[in-house]
JSON list of C-alpha atoms in Angstrom, two decimals:
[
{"chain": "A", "resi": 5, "resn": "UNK", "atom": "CA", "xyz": [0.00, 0.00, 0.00]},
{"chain": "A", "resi": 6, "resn": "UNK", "atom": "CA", "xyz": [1.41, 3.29, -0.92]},
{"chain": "A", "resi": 7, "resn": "UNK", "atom": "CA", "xyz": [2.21, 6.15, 1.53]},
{"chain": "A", "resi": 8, "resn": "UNK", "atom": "CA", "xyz": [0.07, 8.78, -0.54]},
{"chain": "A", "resi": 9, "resn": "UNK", "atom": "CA", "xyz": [-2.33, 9.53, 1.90]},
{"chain": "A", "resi": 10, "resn": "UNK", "atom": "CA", "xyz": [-2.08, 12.06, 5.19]},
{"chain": "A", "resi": 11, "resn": "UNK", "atom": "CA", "xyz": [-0.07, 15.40, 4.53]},
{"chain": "A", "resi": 12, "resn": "UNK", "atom": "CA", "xyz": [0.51, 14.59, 0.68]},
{"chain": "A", "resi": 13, "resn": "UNK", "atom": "CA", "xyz": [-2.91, 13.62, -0.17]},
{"chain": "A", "resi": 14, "resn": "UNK", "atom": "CA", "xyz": [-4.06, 16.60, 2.01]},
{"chain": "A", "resi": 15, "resn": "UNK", "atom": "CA", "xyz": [-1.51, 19.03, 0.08]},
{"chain": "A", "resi": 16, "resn": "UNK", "atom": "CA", "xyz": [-2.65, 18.02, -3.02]},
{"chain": "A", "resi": 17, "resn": "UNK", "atom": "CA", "xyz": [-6.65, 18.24, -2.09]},
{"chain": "A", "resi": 18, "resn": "UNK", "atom": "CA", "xyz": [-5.83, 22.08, -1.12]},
{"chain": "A", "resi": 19, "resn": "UNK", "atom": "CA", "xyz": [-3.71, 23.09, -4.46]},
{"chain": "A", "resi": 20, "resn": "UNK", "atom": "CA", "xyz": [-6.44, 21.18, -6.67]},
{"chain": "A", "resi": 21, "resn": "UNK", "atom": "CA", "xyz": [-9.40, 23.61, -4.60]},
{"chain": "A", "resi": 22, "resn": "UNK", "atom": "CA", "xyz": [-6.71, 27.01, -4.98]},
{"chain": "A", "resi": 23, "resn": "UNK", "atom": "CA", "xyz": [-6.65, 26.44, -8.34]},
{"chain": "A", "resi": 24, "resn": "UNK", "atom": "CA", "xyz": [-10.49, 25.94, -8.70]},
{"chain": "A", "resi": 25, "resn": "UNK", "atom": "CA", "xyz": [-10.65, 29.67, -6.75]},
{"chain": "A", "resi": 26, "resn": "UNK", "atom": "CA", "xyz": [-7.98, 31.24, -9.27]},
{"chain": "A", "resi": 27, "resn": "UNK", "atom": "CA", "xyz": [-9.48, 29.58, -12.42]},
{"chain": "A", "resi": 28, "resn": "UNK", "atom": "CA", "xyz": [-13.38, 30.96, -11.32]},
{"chain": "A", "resi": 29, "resn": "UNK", "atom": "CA", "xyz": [-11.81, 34.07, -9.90]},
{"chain": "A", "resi": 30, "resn": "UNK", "atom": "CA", "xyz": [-10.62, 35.01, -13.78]},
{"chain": "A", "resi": 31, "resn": "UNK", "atom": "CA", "xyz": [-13.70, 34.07, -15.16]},
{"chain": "A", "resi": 32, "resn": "UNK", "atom": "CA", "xyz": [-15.71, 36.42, -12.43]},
{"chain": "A", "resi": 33, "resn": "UNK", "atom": "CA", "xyz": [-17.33, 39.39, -13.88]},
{"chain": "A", "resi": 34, "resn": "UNK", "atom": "CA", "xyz": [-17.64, 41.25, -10.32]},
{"chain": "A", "resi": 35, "resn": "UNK", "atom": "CA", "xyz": [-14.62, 42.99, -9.30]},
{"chain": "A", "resi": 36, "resn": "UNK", "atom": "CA", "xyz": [-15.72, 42.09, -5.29]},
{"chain": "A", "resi": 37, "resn": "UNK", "atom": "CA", "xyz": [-16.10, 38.22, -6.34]},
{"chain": "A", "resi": 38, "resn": "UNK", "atom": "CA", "xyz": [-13.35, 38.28, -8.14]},
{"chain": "A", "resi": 39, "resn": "UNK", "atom": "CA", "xyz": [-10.66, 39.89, -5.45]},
{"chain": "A", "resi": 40, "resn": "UNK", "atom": "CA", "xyz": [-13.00, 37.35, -2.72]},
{"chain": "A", "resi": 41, "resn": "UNK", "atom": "CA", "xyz": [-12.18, 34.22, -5.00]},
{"chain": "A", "resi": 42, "resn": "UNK", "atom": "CA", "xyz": [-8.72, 35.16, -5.35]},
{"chain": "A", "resi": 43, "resn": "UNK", "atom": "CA", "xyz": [-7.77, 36.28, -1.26]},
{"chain": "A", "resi": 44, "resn": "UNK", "atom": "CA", "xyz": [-9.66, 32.64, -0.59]},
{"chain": "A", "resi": 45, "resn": "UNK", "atom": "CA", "xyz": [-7.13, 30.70, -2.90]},
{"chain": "A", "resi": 46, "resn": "UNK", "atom": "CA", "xyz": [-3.87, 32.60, -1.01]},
{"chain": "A", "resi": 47, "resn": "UNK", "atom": "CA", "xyz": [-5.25, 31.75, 2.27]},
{"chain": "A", "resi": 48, "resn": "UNK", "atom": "CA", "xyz": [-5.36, 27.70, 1.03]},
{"chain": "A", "resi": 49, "resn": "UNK", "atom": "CA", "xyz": [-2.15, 27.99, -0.24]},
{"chain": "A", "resi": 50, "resn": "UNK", "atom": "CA", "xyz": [-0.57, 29.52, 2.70]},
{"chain": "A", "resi": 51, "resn": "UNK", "atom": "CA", "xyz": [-2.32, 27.06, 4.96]},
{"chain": "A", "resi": 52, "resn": "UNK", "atom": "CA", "xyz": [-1.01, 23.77, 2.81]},
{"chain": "A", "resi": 53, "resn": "UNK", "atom": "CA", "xyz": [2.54, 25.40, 3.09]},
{"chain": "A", "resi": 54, "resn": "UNK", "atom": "CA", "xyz": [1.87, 25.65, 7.11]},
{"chain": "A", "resi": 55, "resn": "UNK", "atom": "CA", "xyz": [0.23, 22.28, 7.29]},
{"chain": "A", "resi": 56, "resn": "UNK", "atom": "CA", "xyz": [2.65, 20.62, 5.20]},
{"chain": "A", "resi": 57, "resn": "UNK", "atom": "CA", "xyz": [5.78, 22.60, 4.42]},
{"chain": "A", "resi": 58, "resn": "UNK", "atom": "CA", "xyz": [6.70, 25.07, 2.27]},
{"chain": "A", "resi": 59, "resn": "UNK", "atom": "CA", "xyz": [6.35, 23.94, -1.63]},
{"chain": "A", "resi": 60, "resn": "UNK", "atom": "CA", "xyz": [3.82, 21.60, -1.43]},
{"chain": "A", "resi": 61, "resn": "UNK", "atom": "CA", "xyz": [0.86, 23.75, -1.58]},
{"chain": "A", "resi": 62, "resn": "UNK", "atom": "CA", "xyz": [2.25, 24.43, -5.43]},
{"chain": "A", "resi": 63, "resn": "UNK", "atom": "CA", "xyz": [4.01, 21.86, -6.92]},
{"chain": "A", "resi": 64, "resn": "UNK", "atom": "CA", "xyz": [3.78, 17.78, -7.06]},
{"chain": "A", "resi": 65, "resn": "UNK", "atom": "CA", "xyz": [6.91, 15.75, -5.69]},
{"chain": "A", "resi": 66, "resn": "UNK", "atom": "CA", "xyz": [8.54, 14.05, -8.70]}
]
């Protein structure tokens, strides 16, 4: 059984919804929505680099 689960799986679970924010936040016609979506996916990423160290909240291990 692999080791993928716990931090990783959680780092990756936290990029995948960042990007979901950035990708609706430049397709937001509202300047408010799109600034909310935006501050929403720098607060995930800063909490997967807390949680699990910095890097992983933006890039897969090899």
């Amino acid at each position: 059984m692999s080791n993928e689960s716990g931090p990783s799986q959680r780092a990756r679970e936290m990029r995948d919804k960042a990007q979901e924010l950035e990708l609706a936040a430049a397709h937001a016609q509202d300047p408010v929505e799109r600034q909310r979506l935006r501050d929403r996916a720098i607060h995930i990423r800063e909490k997967s680099e807390q949680e699990n160290g910095r890097g992983s909240g933006t890039m897969d291990p090899m």
